[in-house]
Amino acid sequence: MKYIILVPAVCGIVALCADQKVNKITYPNAKKSDVVDNYFGANIPDPYRWLEDTNSAETTAWVEEENKVTQAYMAQIPERDRIRKRLTELFNYERYTNAFEVAGKYFLFRNDGLQNQDVLYVLDTLDGSERVLLDPNTIRADGTAALSGLSVNRQGKLAAYAIAQAGSDWSEWHVRDVTTGRDLEDSVQWTKFTNAEWTAEGTGFYYQRFPQPDDKAALTASNQNAQLYFHRLGQPQKSDQLVYERPDQPRWLYTPMVSDDGRFLVIEVFTGDESKNLVFYQDLKALNRQTVELVSQLTAQYNFLENRGNIFYFKTTDGAPRGRIIAIDITQPDRDHWREIIPEQKEALSSAQVFGHRLILSYLRDARSRERVAELDGEIVRDVPIPGVGSVVWSPAHQDSKELIYSYTSFTAPTAFYRYDPGSNKSTLLRQSKLSFDPSDLQTEQVFYTSKDGTKVPMFLVHRQGLKRDGQNPTILYGYGGFNIAITPSFNPIYVQWMEMGGIFAVANIRGGSEYGEAWHQAGTKLHKQNVFDDFIAAAEFLVANDYTSSAKLAIHGGSNGGLLIGAVLNQRPDLFGAAMPAVGVMDMLRYNKFTIGAAWEGDYGSPENQEEFRALRAYSPLHNIKPGRYPATLITTSDHDDRVVPGHSFKYAATLQIAQRGAAPILIRIETRAGHGAGKPTTKKIDEAADRFAFLVRELHLKL
């Protein structure tokens, strides 16, 4: 590899000279091939197709050289060590991340501070001592083996748990005795995107698996032909019973659920579009078990809540884009006999649970949680008081639940868990994460701005108290905008440091999510995807116009679908931002559906095999809309084991953007090893990545610490 050493020569491989006027990098040579694809008469070159092959020696060499360039750049930023030190201090706090109760036992996830993975504890009583049930940190010294799934049987005696390696979506399930802490001999492999649903008797569990792929293609091959199996305890996986499959529907995915009374296996069927699904069921008590298609048309979302005999309760968007609760008598399944329990409200219904003879209903009011209790006959009884403006998540409830557990978090408060008594309508603190900073120094405000087409969009702004709106505040604008996912308040110590550095953390609740229900989601999908980018650009313009920041001090960040967002707006408005940080992004919109679970995303993105949808995809695809010009400083991040959004997306995007850059700002790519899409990432890797991001912003936004 050849480097150009700029004057003065002591500036090194990456020339970051003291006067900060020159910032020129020579990037690794990425050869161009003559690959061209034809879509409906349009010839689309793909010169870096070879970078999709993550196993090739050429790709490996390119990755190594790119990482050298990025590491050399980072090494010349003296503030990085100080940033990493403070991040380590902020992460070093005792925190709880999950809590639930089963058969009188309490299960808690806790991290002492700098442990790479959270540890699962069990208590026989709330006043008893916490006993370690599962510590993933003991599996690998580097912390890259993560707990990716957990299911405790109804007796509270056995826990099925899944382990994922190096951030991959592939998981292997095991079974642990809750009393002894020892594993049984059971092992279930080649599973993805599945729970382990125990039978009422605890004799085994249902799960989804895929055919075993070729070793070299395990992280890239398309995930199709899922099958639903039953694993009986004590039996080898090869003896597992095939419960359901549809070879004629290779893209179907299955979520199994067993009703509280143990009688029904309910199968929710998804095609990748979470806003629409089918519902099938089997009567487990029937001598001749059949699969009954209760909801057989992909028209809306149907989430099974629970049954009372033959009456099935669902949260659905059928006839109600903001959500409602209905009841279906399976002996009279025709739509004419469906009964509405809770009608659609002004707020979006984000989740619901049945407990006893009541419902817990979680609504979103401008992306903030609102909790309500209702009777099964439809009467809304009361609102549940919650600690503040934040996000609430309820732990699983059952027919005989006498108390409920929920978590509460906000942008400035780490997760706390509460016991809720439905009778008194009071909450009691169960576990509180400790603090490593003073939350009184920070404040959260919510503003509303107008998008290009006149749509009002909410945005959270988190910053230090007494912020001066002088246009000089360094700002990170974050967005996602897709897959019916609402971005609600959550705590991350990384952004506490950003605010300590004088920064603003802005979260735009753009279309494509579920903040205002299914209509909000659909307005950001397929042929309407440009709305998402318009909303985000309008958020940036609002921040600049109202003197929160300036373009030179504004950085944009998003991951996965949010990485696509950053790549798209960077092409459309490179003048508006001072820096961009797309993470594990979907960058090639013409080939995204050819890898791993990508085909399942067609419900949101559309298909490049459909002419009208191809035109829409081509119009905003981050990879295909890069043109020679001046781009702001960009730090692309991805991982070598990402089998959700394969790293070839970011590799091709980086190679293309580097050669197109005509300005002085760097185009860097940081490629993590033994890491995946983000889930299960060890604490050490989180700190290192955040330190590099903030060091990058210190340099490129010209910040003084």
XYZ file of C-alpha atoms in Angstrom:
705
model
C 0.000 0.000 0.000
C 1.286 3.471 -0.893
C 0.784 6.493 1.311
C 1.210 10.124 0.332
C 3.077 11.994 3.044
C 2.017 15.619 3.134
C 4.258 18.517 4.077
C 5.584 18.618 6.710
C 6.602 14.961 6.544
C 6.355 14.502 10.312
C 2.561 14.630 9.996
C 2.680 10.893 9.246
C 0.420 8.415 7.421
C -2.670 10.435 8.219
C -1.675 14.055 7.928
C -3.176 15.890 10.899
C -0.936 18.933 11.088
C -0.864 21.303 14.005
C -2.445 24.171 12.126
C -5.549 22.002 11.406
C -5.793 23.512 7.911
C -4.778 20.326 6.129
C -6.505 17.041 6.699
C -5.706 14.787 3.765
C -5.711 11.002 3.778
C -4.643 8.515 1.161
C -6.978 5.550 1.390
C -6.277 1.912 0.563
C -6.518 1.074 -3.094
C -9.819 -0.669 -3.783
C -9.784 -2.237 -7.210
C -12.769 -1.739 -9.476
C -14.428 -4.610 -11.279
C -16.652 -4.396 -14.344
C -19.738 -5.898 -12.670
C -22.939 -4.359 -14.043
C -26.521 -5.339 -13.189
C -29.517 -4.530 -15.349
C -32.728 -3.457 -13.616
C -35.652 -2.792 -15.928
C -33.347 -1.523 -18.658
C -31.087 0.493 -16.355
C -27.451 -0.620 -16.163
C -26.186 -0.247 -12.581
C -22.424 -0.711 -12.024
C -21.292 -2.482 -8.857
C -17.495 -2.119 -9.038
C -16.860 -3.187 -5.441
C -18.973 -6.355 -5.518
C -15.900 -8.295 -4.429
C -16.068 -6.621 -1.002
C -19.253 -8.584 -0.270
C -17.097 -11.697 0.125
C -15.886 -11.280 3.692
C -13.978 -14.587 3.507
C -11.709 -13.594 0.618
C -8.057 -12.701 1.095
C -8.564 -9.484 -0.901
C -11.354 -8.276 1.381
C -9.366 -9.218 4.481
C -6.377 -7.222 3.235
C -8.574 -4.207 2.440
C -10.151 -4.355 5.913
C -6.740 -4.461 7.573
C -5.498 -1.466 5.602
C -8.645 0.568 6.273
C -8.368 -0.134 9.992
C -4.717 0.980 9.902
C -5.723 4.299 8.389
C -8.471 4.813 10.976
C -6.248 3.758 13.879
C -3.509 6.119 12.727
C -6.039 8.944 12.575
C -7.349 8.202 16.061
C -3.866 7.833 17.546
C -3.097 11.475 16.738
C -6.005 12.833 18.783
C -4.659 13.474 22.300
C -8.138 13.912 23.799
C -9.071 10.293 23.044
C -7.430 8.843 26.164
C -9.181 11.363 28.388
C -12.501 10.589 26.695
C -12.026 6.848 27.170
C -11.140 7.342 30.830
C -14.291 9.342 31.527
C -16.442 6.871 29.588
C -15.026 4.078 31.711
C -15.948 6.001 34.852
C -19.489 6.606 33.596
C -19.996 2.953 32.676
C -18.746 1.841 36.080
C -22.068 1.883 37.901
C -24.190 -0.976 39.235
C -27.173 -1.341 36.961
C -30.192 -3.559 36.473
C -31.388 -4.254 32.948
C -34.229 -6.757 33.373
C -36.395 -8.220 36.130
C -39.290 -10.660 36.183
C -41.056 -13.152 38.452
C -41.927 -16.794 37.813
C -43.605 -19.110 40.335
C -42.539 -16.964 43.275
C -38.923 -16.665 42.172
C -37.425 -13.371 41.032
C -34.938 -13.189 38.182
C -32.711 -10.127 37.794
C -30.046 -9.060 35.320
C -27.338 -6.979 36.953
C -23.975 -5.583 35.926
C -21.471 -4.558 38.605
C -20.213 -1.817 36.335
C -17.533 -2.824 33.865
C -18.537 -6.438 33.331
C -18.671 -7.148 29.602
C -22.015 -8.944 29.907
C -24.882 -8.662 32.374
C -25.177 -11.494 34.906
C -28.447 -13.331 35.616
C -29.339 -13.675 39.301
C -32.207 -15.493 40.987
C -33.869 -14.810 44.358
C -36.218 -17.181 46.169
C -37.761 -14.185 47.926
C -37.364 -10.467 47.368
C -35.680 -10.155 50.746
C -33.314 -13.036 50.007
C -29.807 -12.881 48.637
C -29.094 -12.725 44.915
C -27.643 -15.997 43.642
C -25.782 -16.167 40.325
C -27.672 -18.353 37.883
C -25.805 -17.567 34.673
C -22.687 -15.492 34.068
C -21.885 -15.179 30.340
C -18.564 -13.534 31.231
C -17.183 -16.959 32.161
C -17.727 -18.378 28.655
C -15.096 -16.262 26.876
C -12.434 -14.055 28.419
C -13.040 -11.275 25.867
C -16.757 -11.094 26.698
C -17.932 -11.797 23.145
C -20.212 -14.679 24.153
C -23.572 -13.111 24.994
C -26.902 -14.250 26.363
C -29.290 -13.770 23.434
C -32.434 -15.463 24.755
C -33.952 -16.661 28.029
C -37.131 -18.514 28.948
C -37.977 -19.886 32.398
C -40.571 -22.635 32.586
C -43.773 -21.997 34.505
C -42.647 -23.991 37.493
C -39.598 -21.740 37.830
C -37.335 -24.784 37.867
C -35.665 -24.762 34.454
C -34.289 -21.958 32.302
C -33.724 -22.334 28.577
C -31.045 -19.885 27.505
C -29.389 -19.007 24.192
C -25.756 -18.039 23.655
C -24.603 -16.038 20.622
C -20.938 -15.783 19.698
C -19.153 -12.660 18.438
C -22.367 -10.717 17.915
C -23.899 -13.150 15.434
C -27.659 -13.695 15.276
C -27.061 -17.462 15.317
C -27.737 -18.850 18.789
C -27.365 -22.172 20.568
C -29.873 -23.054 23.288
C -29.120 -24.886 26.526
C -31.167 -25.715 29.633
C -30.082 -24.902 33.185
C -31.495 -26.204 36.462
C -32.502 -23.119 38.470
C -31.882 -24.803 41.841
C -28.480 -26.371 41.182
C -27.207 -23.936 38.548
C -26.079 -26.861 36.409
C -26.817 -27.462 32.750
C -28.741 -30.449 31.483
C -27.455 -32.257 28.391
C -29.911 -30.509 26.044
C -28.529 -28.487 23.119
C -30.425 -26.856 20.242
C -28.504 -25.263 17.351
C -29.044 -23.160 14.204
C -31.692 -20.921 15.664
C -32.336 -17.258 14.905
C -35.043 -14.755 15.809
C -36.823 -17.145 18.152
C -38.025 -17.557 21.685
C -38.122 -20.861 23.549
C -41.756 -21.390 24.507
C -42.225 -23.962 27.262
C -45.209 -26.262 27.530
C -47.387 -25.727 30.596
C -45.974 -28.911 32.115
C -42.372 -27.891 31.478
C -41.548 -31.015 29.497
C -39.973 -29.144 26.580
C -40.192 -26.046 24.430
C -41.107 -24.860 20.944
C -38.588 -22.954 18.852
C -37.795 -21.799 15.312
C -34.731 -22.992 13.425
C -33.234 -22.727 9.954
C -31.474 -25.317 7.798
C -27.784 -25.532 8.649
C -25.844 -23.326 6.191
C -22.494 -23.959 4.590
C -19.735 -22.940 7.021
C -18.332 -20.231 4.740
C -21.788 -18.754 4.133
C -23.076 -18.870 7.711
C -22.811 -15.079 8.121
C -24.084 -14.075 4.669
C -26.445 -16.717 3.222
C -30.116 -15.819 2.950
C -32.140 -17.060 5.937
C -35.125 -18.849 4.444
C -37.241 -21.965 5.042
C -37.642 -21.556 8.781
C -39.310 -24.449 10.585
C -41.110 -24.685 13.916
C -39.931 -27.530 16.166
C -40.644 -28.980 19.596
C -37.699 -30.020 21.746
C -38.456 -32.585 24.453
C -36.152 -32.441 27.454
C -33.522 -35.145 27.558
C -33.707 -35.892 23.834
C -31.098 -35.020 21.185
C -32.013 -32.293 18.717
C -32.199 -34.796 15.870
C -35.240 -36.287 17.637
C -37.080 -32.947 17.852
C -40.602 -32.975 16.460
C -41.384 -30.847 13.397
C -44.478 -28.858 14.373
C -45.051 -26.653 11.350
C -43.387 -25.666 8.087
C -44.397 -24.100 4.794
C -41.962 -24.923 1.976
C -44.197 -22.911 -0.334
C -43.566 -19.819 1.856
C -39.772 -19.769 2.338
C -39.765 -16.297 3.910
C -42.235 -17.015 6.698
C -40.986 -16.663 10.273
C -42.700 -18.186 13.314
C -43.217 -17.012 16.887
C -44.673 -19.784 19.097
C -46.748 -19.058 22.221
C -48.479 -21.453 24.619
C -51.639 -20.138 26.260
C -51.675 -19.762 30.032
C -54.049 -22.690 30.427
C -51.644 -24.868 28.429
C -54.277 -25.858 25.901
C -53.274 -23.923 22.786
C -50.124 -23.437 20.785
C -50.533 -20.085 19.055
C -48.272 -19.414 16.064
C -47.776 -15.853 14.906
C -46.476 -15.854 11.330
C -44.407 -12.954 10.021
C -42.912 -12.189 6.636
C -40.525 -9.564 8.001
C -43.003 -6.700 8.059
C -43.790 -6.465 11.758
C -46.907 -4.452 11.029
C -48.678 -7.438 9.429
C -48.879 -11.054 10.513
C -50.993 -14.193 10.393
C -52.235 -16.188 13.372
C -52.547 -19.979 13.453
C -53.161 -22.273 16.402
C -53.153 -25.896 17.456
C -55.297 -27.455 20.191
C -52.683 -29.325 22.229
C -55.359 -31.394 23.958
C -56.874 -32.685 20.709
C -56.184 -36.290 19.748
C -55.782 -35.370 16.092
C -53.869 -32.097 16.311
C -54.477 -29.747 13.371
C -53.121 -26.320 12.507
C -56.040 -23.903 12.242
C -55.576 -20.657 10.306
C -57.431 -18.161 12.469
C -56.114 -15.053 10.670
C -55.055 -16.008 7.164
C -54.697 -12.626 5.415
C -51.762 -10.214 5.788
C -53.789 -7.088 6.426
C -52.863 -5.927 9.934
C -50.934 -6.716 13.087
C -52.398 -9.282 15.498
C -50.564 -9.871 18.778
C -51.989 -12.714 20.855
C -52.425 -11.638 24.468
C -54.174 -14.543 26.196
C -57.265 -16.693 26.147
C -60.188 -17.354 28.415
C -61.357 -20.735 27.219
C -62.264 -20.393 23.549
C -62.008 -16.596 23.617
C -58.702 -15.268 22.238
C -57.672 -11.673 23.029
C -55.539 -9.685 20.586
C -53.891 -6.314 20.301
C -54.432 -5.385 16.673
C -54.242 -2.601 14.111
C -57.148 -4.142 12.193
C -59.467 -1.227 11.491
C -57.447 0.881 13.942
C -54.007 2.160 12.868
C -53.292 3.339 16.423
C -54.272 -0.044 17.853
C -57.199 -1.590 19.724
C -58.052 -4.752 21.701
C -60.404 -7.355 20.239
C -61.734 -10.765 21.261
C -62.258 -13.691 18.862
C -64.307 -16.745 19.766
C -62.508 -19.555 17.929
C -65.768 -21.504 17.714
C -67.187 -18.556 15.726
C -64.071 -17.166 14.007
C -65.788 -15.153 11.253
C -65.108 -11.418 11.374
C -68.800 -10.756 11.949
C -68.396 -12.290 15.403
C -65.247 -10.417 16.424
C -65.810 -8.243 19.463
C -64.105 -4.945 20.240
C -62.921 -4.668 23.847
C -60.854 -1.467 23.857
C -61.474 0.899 20.931
C -58.760 2.941 19.259
C -57.625 5.921 21.339
C -55.938 9.216 20.477
C -52.545 7.781 21.448
C -50.873 4.780 19.824
C -51.262 1.504 21.720
C -47.696 0.160 21.915
C -48.260 -2.998 23.991
C -50.843 -4.800 26.107
C -51.040 -7.686 28.569
C -53.790 -9.668 30.209
C -53.473 -10.354 33.932
C -56.258 -11.824 36.006
C -59.409 -10.229 34.647
C -57.754 -7.014 33.590
C -55.559 -5.491 30.923
C -52.410 -3.407 31.211
C -52.333 -1.013 28.269
C -49.214 0.925 27.250
C -49.773 3.981 25.082
C -47.396 6.465 23.505
C -48.188 10.141 23.949
C -45.738 12.003 21.713
C -43.208 9.145 22.138
C -43.591 9.114 25.957
C -45.158 6.291 27.942
C -48.684 6.421 29.322
C -49.936 3.358 31.231
C -53.571 2.407 31.846
C -55.543 -0.426 33.469
C -58.754 -1.731 31.924
C -61.255 -4.481 32.618
C -61.680 -7.337 30.163
C -65.167 -6.020 29.480
C -63.607 -2.840 28.079
C -63.938 -0.405 30.949
C -60.790 1.702 31.413
C -60.295 1.791 35.166
C -57.387 4.162 35.762
C -54.056 5.569 34.681
C -50.950 4.117 36.303
C -48.728 6.809 37.857
C -45.164 6.564 36.502
C -42.035 8.347 37.758
C -41.699 10.904 34.973
C -41.298 11.602 31.265
C -39.752 8.369 30.097
C -40.298 4.815 28.914
C -42.073 1.960 30.692
C -41.743 -1.734 29.851
C -43.816 -4.371 31.653
C -42.451 -7.789 32.495
C -44.565 -10.781 31.355
C -47.802 -11.251 33.290
C -50.064 -14.286 33.678
C -53.643 -15.133 34.605
C -52.759 -15.626 38.262
C -50.431 -12.608 38.587
C -51.200 -10.634 41.733
C -48.401 -8.138 41.236
C -46.722 -6.774 38.148
C -43.170 -5.591 37.494
C -42.216 -2.780 35.175
C -39.059 -0.906 34.284
C -38.766 2.854 33.949
C -35.989 4.780 32.258
C -35.406 8.214 30.781
C -32.630 10.058 28.989
C -31.152 11.120 32.333
C -32.124 8.211 34.624
C -30.880 4.617 34.263
C -33.327 1.748 34.546
C -35.264 1.223 37.756
C -37.712 -1.622 38.424
C -41.002 -1.284 40.269
C -43.636 -3.648 41.637
C -47.110 -2.492 40.781
C -50.083 -3.404 42.953
C -53.239 -3.203 40.772
C -55.452 -3.045 43.849
C -53.913 0.055 45.401
C -52.616 1.502 42.110
C -49.257 2.051 43.806
C -45.731 1.235 42.702
C -42.909 0.192 45.018
C -39.269 0.485 44.024
C -37.818 -2.990 43.514
C -34.303 -2.281 42.240
C -32.598 0.996 41.339
C -29.518 1.351 39.179
C -26.857 3.471 40.825
C -25.612 6.725 39.356
C -22.119 7.684 38.224
C -23.054 11.318 37.502
C -25.281 14.099 38.833
C -28.579 14.010 36.922
C -29.563 17.449 38.219
C -27.001 18.911 35.819
C -29.000 17.684 32.827
C -32.413 18.428 31.401
C -34.704 17.024 28.704
C -37.010 19.130 26.589
C -39.352 18.159 23.793
C -39.862 20.382 20.778
C -41.983 20.053 17.650
C -40.915 21.097 14.180
C -42.464 21.054 10.716
C -41.270 18.716 7.980
C -41.169 19.447 4.260
C -44.800 18.389 3.644
C -46.164 20.206 6.705
C -46.146 17.205 9.079
C -45.467 18.052 12.731
C -42.634 15.919 14.140
C -41.496 15.677 17.784
C -37.869 15.797 18.880
C -36.221 15.298 22.270
C -33.291 17.533 23.226
C -31.081 16.508 26.135
C -28.356 18.828 27.410
C -26.878 20.582 30.415
C -28.956 22.970 32.445
C -28.705 26.603 31.379
C -27.882 25.919 27.744
C -27.111 29.039 25.723
C -28.690 29.053 22.292
C -25.829 30.802 20.542
C -25.472 28.461 17.574
C -22.197 27.057 18.921
C -23.323 23.955 20.811
C -21.899 20.722 19.386
C -24.892 18.511 18.641
C -25.494 14.870 17.765
C -28.778 14.379 15.916
C -29.948 10.765 16.095
C -32.695 9.053 14.109
C -34.002 5.670 13.022
C -37.289 5.930 11.130
C -38.364 2.442 10.187
C -39.797 -0.994 10.885
C -42.586 0.253 13.124
C -40.073 0.907 15.926
C -40.707 3.859 18.220
C -37.651 5.674 19.586
C -38.589 6.496 23.166
C -36.505 7.910 26.055
C -33.688 5.596 27.159
C -30.522 5.972 29.179
C -27.012 5.589 27.800
C -23.911 6.694 29.755
C -22.207 7.426 26.426
C -24.433 10.458 25.898
C -23.956 11.637 29.466
C -20.330 12.230 28.533
C -21.360 14.020 25.356
C -23.457 16.404 27.434
C -20.611 16.823 29.928
C -18.535 17.874 26.898
C -21.079 20.639 26.326
C -23.022 18.794 23.666
C -26.703 18.421 22.843
C -28.148 14.987 22.157
C -31.158 15.329 19.851
C -33.541 12.474 18.999
C -35.944 13.070 16.115
C -39.075 10.879 16.146
C -39.321 10.754 12.368
C -41.847 8.812 10.323
C -41.338 5.104 9.726
C -41.586 4.299 13.438
C -44.673 3.607 15.539
C -44.738 6.766 17.642
C -48.198 7.627 16.285
C -49.352 4.216 15.130
C -49.433 2.373 11.850
C -50.186 5.423 9.688
C -46.951 7.017 10.969
C -45.102 3.820 10.108
C -46.550 3.453 6.621
C -45.786 7.091 5.819
C -42.101 6.142 5.987
C -42.086 2.921 3.958
C -41.597 1.839 0.355
C -42.613 4.628 -2.043
C -42.936 7.008 0.924
C -39.429 6.445 2.342
C -38.309 9.926 1.291
C -40.551 11.290 4.070
C -38.117 9.786 6.573
C -35.192 11.692 5.091
C -37.209 14.894 4.774
C -38.189 14.650 8.451
C -34.564 14.220 9.506
C -33.291 17.044 7.321
C -36.033 19.293 8.731
C -34.879 18.397 12.254
C -31.355 19.510 11.402
C -32.629 22.724 9.832
C -34.721 23.419 12.947
C -31.710 23.020 15.229
C -29.657 25.421 13.115
C -32.446 27.964 12.546
C -33.219 28.124 16.270
C -29.567 28.592 17.274
C -29.203 25.339 19.153
C -26.217 24.644 16.914
C -24.756 25.400 13.489
C -24.039 23.171 10.519
C -20.329 23.223 11.367
C -21.107 21.876 14.868
C -23.810 19.381 13.867
C -23.095 15.634 13.681
C -25.639 13.043 12.578
C -25.757 9.457 13.774
C -27.866 6.347 13.278
C -27.433 2.594 13.112
C -28.817 -0.205 10.919
C -31.900 1.303 9.263
C -30.651 4.483 10.913
C -27.338 3.985 9.098
C -29.305 3.982 5.850
C -30.897 7.228 7.032
C -27.514 8.876 7.587
C -26.164 7.681 4.241
C -29.215 8.972 2.376
C -29.334 12.454 3.949
C -25.570 12.801 3.594
C -26.001 12.487 -0.162
C -28.996 14.799 -0.253
C -27.705 17.585 2.018
C -23.924 17.305 2.528
C -23.831 21.059 3.205
C -26.047 20.770 6.279
C -23.782 18.718 8.542
C -20.333 18.989 10.036
C -19.881 15.263 10.552
C -21.704 11.986 9.934
C -21.520 8.644 11.743
C -23.483 5.892 9.964
C -23.301 2.581 11.847
C -23.927 -0.932 10.460
C -26.044 0.686 7.773
C -28.147 -0.764 4.960
C -26.316 1.036 2.160
C -26.948 -1.014 -0.989
C -30.697 -0.851 -1.524
C -30.541 -2.933 -4.705
C -28.941 -6.000 -3.080
C -29.988 -5.769 0.584
C -32.522 -8.588 0.128
C -29.941 -11.128 -0.991
C -28.216 -11.612 2.366
C -29.205 -13.248 5.671
C -32.604 -11.922 6.767
C -32.632 -9.032 4.273
C -35.493 -10.424 2.190
C -37.749 -9.935 5.214
C -37.245 -6.172 4.988
C -39.116 -5.846 1.709
C -42.254 -4.992 3.673
C -40.607 -1.730 4.718
C -38.294 -1.003 1.803
C -39.995 -2.596 -1.169
C -38.319 -4.950 -3.626
C -35.720 -4.074 -6.269
C -37.461 -6.721 -8.403
C -40.571 -4.519 -8.531
C -40.130 -1.773 -11.140
C -41.897 1.019 -9.262
C -40.215 0.134 -5.977
C -36.839 -0.201 -7.729
C -37.114 3.394 -8.890
C -37.821 4.564 -5.351
C -34.949 2.507 -3.927
C -32.532 3.689 -6.591
C -33.488 7.303 -5.933
C -32.214 7.274 -2.331
C -29.888 4.252 -2.014
C -26.836 5.599 -0.121
C -24.387 3.611 -2.245
C -25.901 4.526 -5.597
C -26.310 8.264 -5.020
C -22.730 9.124 -4.137
C -21.330 11.672 -6.580
C -17.938 13.387 -6.666
C -18.109 16.401 -4.364
C -17.412 17.802 -0.910
C -18.695 15.646 1.927
C -18.463 16.351 5.653
C -16.192 14.237 7.846
C -17.622 10.731 7.995
C -16.879 7.836 10.348
C -18.489 4.601 9.151
C -18.662 1.731 11.651
C -19.409 -1.940 11.104
C -18.376 -5.370 12.390
C -16.910 -8.467 10.833
C -19.548 -10.790 12.358
C -22.613 -8.704 11.552
C -25.015 -11.202 10.003
C -28.017 -8.880 10.277
C -26.735 -6.138 7.969
C -23.717 -7.796 6.385
C -20.536 -5.649 6.465
C -20.338 -5.651 2.662
C -22.862 -2.793 2.768
C -20.466 -0.543 4.680
C -17.384 -1.816 2.829
C -18.748 -0.879 -0.592
C -20.143 2.402 0.710
C -16.807 3.409 2.269
C -14.776 2.546 -0.840
C -17.175 4.541 -3.026
C -17.376 7.585 -0.739
C -13.615 7.739 -0.246
C -12.940 7.970 -3.969
C -15.759 10.514 -4.446
C -14.548 12.894 -1.729
C -13.279 16.167 -3.170
C -13.060 18.029 0.120
C -10.447 17.841 2.871
C -12.664 16.077 5.430
C -11.767 12.426 6.168
C -13.911 9.458 5.157
C -13.020 6.717 7.632
C -14.313 3.235 8.329
C -13.885 1.482 11.680
C -14.336 -2.294 11.406
C -14.750 -4.117 14.727
C -13.629 -7.738 15.091
C -15.579 -10.468 16.874
C -18.609 -8.205 16.982
C -21.951 -8.141 15.232
C -24.900 -5.857 14.672
C -24.834 -4.489 18.202
C -26.716 -6.897 20.463
C -24.476 -8.464 23.084
C -21.555 -6.138 22.388
C -19.133 -6.270 25.362
C -18.772 -3.214 27.557
C -15.098 -2.828 26.592
C -15.985 -2.644 22.893
C -18.789 -0.155 23.602
C -16.359 2.120 25.426
C -13.649 1.845 22.764
C -16.089 2.570 19.930
C -17.642 5.544 21.736
C -14.194 6.928 22.566
C -13.267 6.825 18.888
C -16.538 8.482 17.861
C -16.138 11.328 20.331
C -12.437 11.771 19.500
C -13.485 11.995 15.854
C -16.040 14.692 16.719
C -13.552 16.607 18.859
C -11.227 16.759 15.880
C -13.742 17.409 13.117
C -16.126 19.745 14.953
C -13.132 21.589 16.485
C -14.199 21.087 20.086
C -12.201 22.105 23.129
C -12.312 19.875 26.197
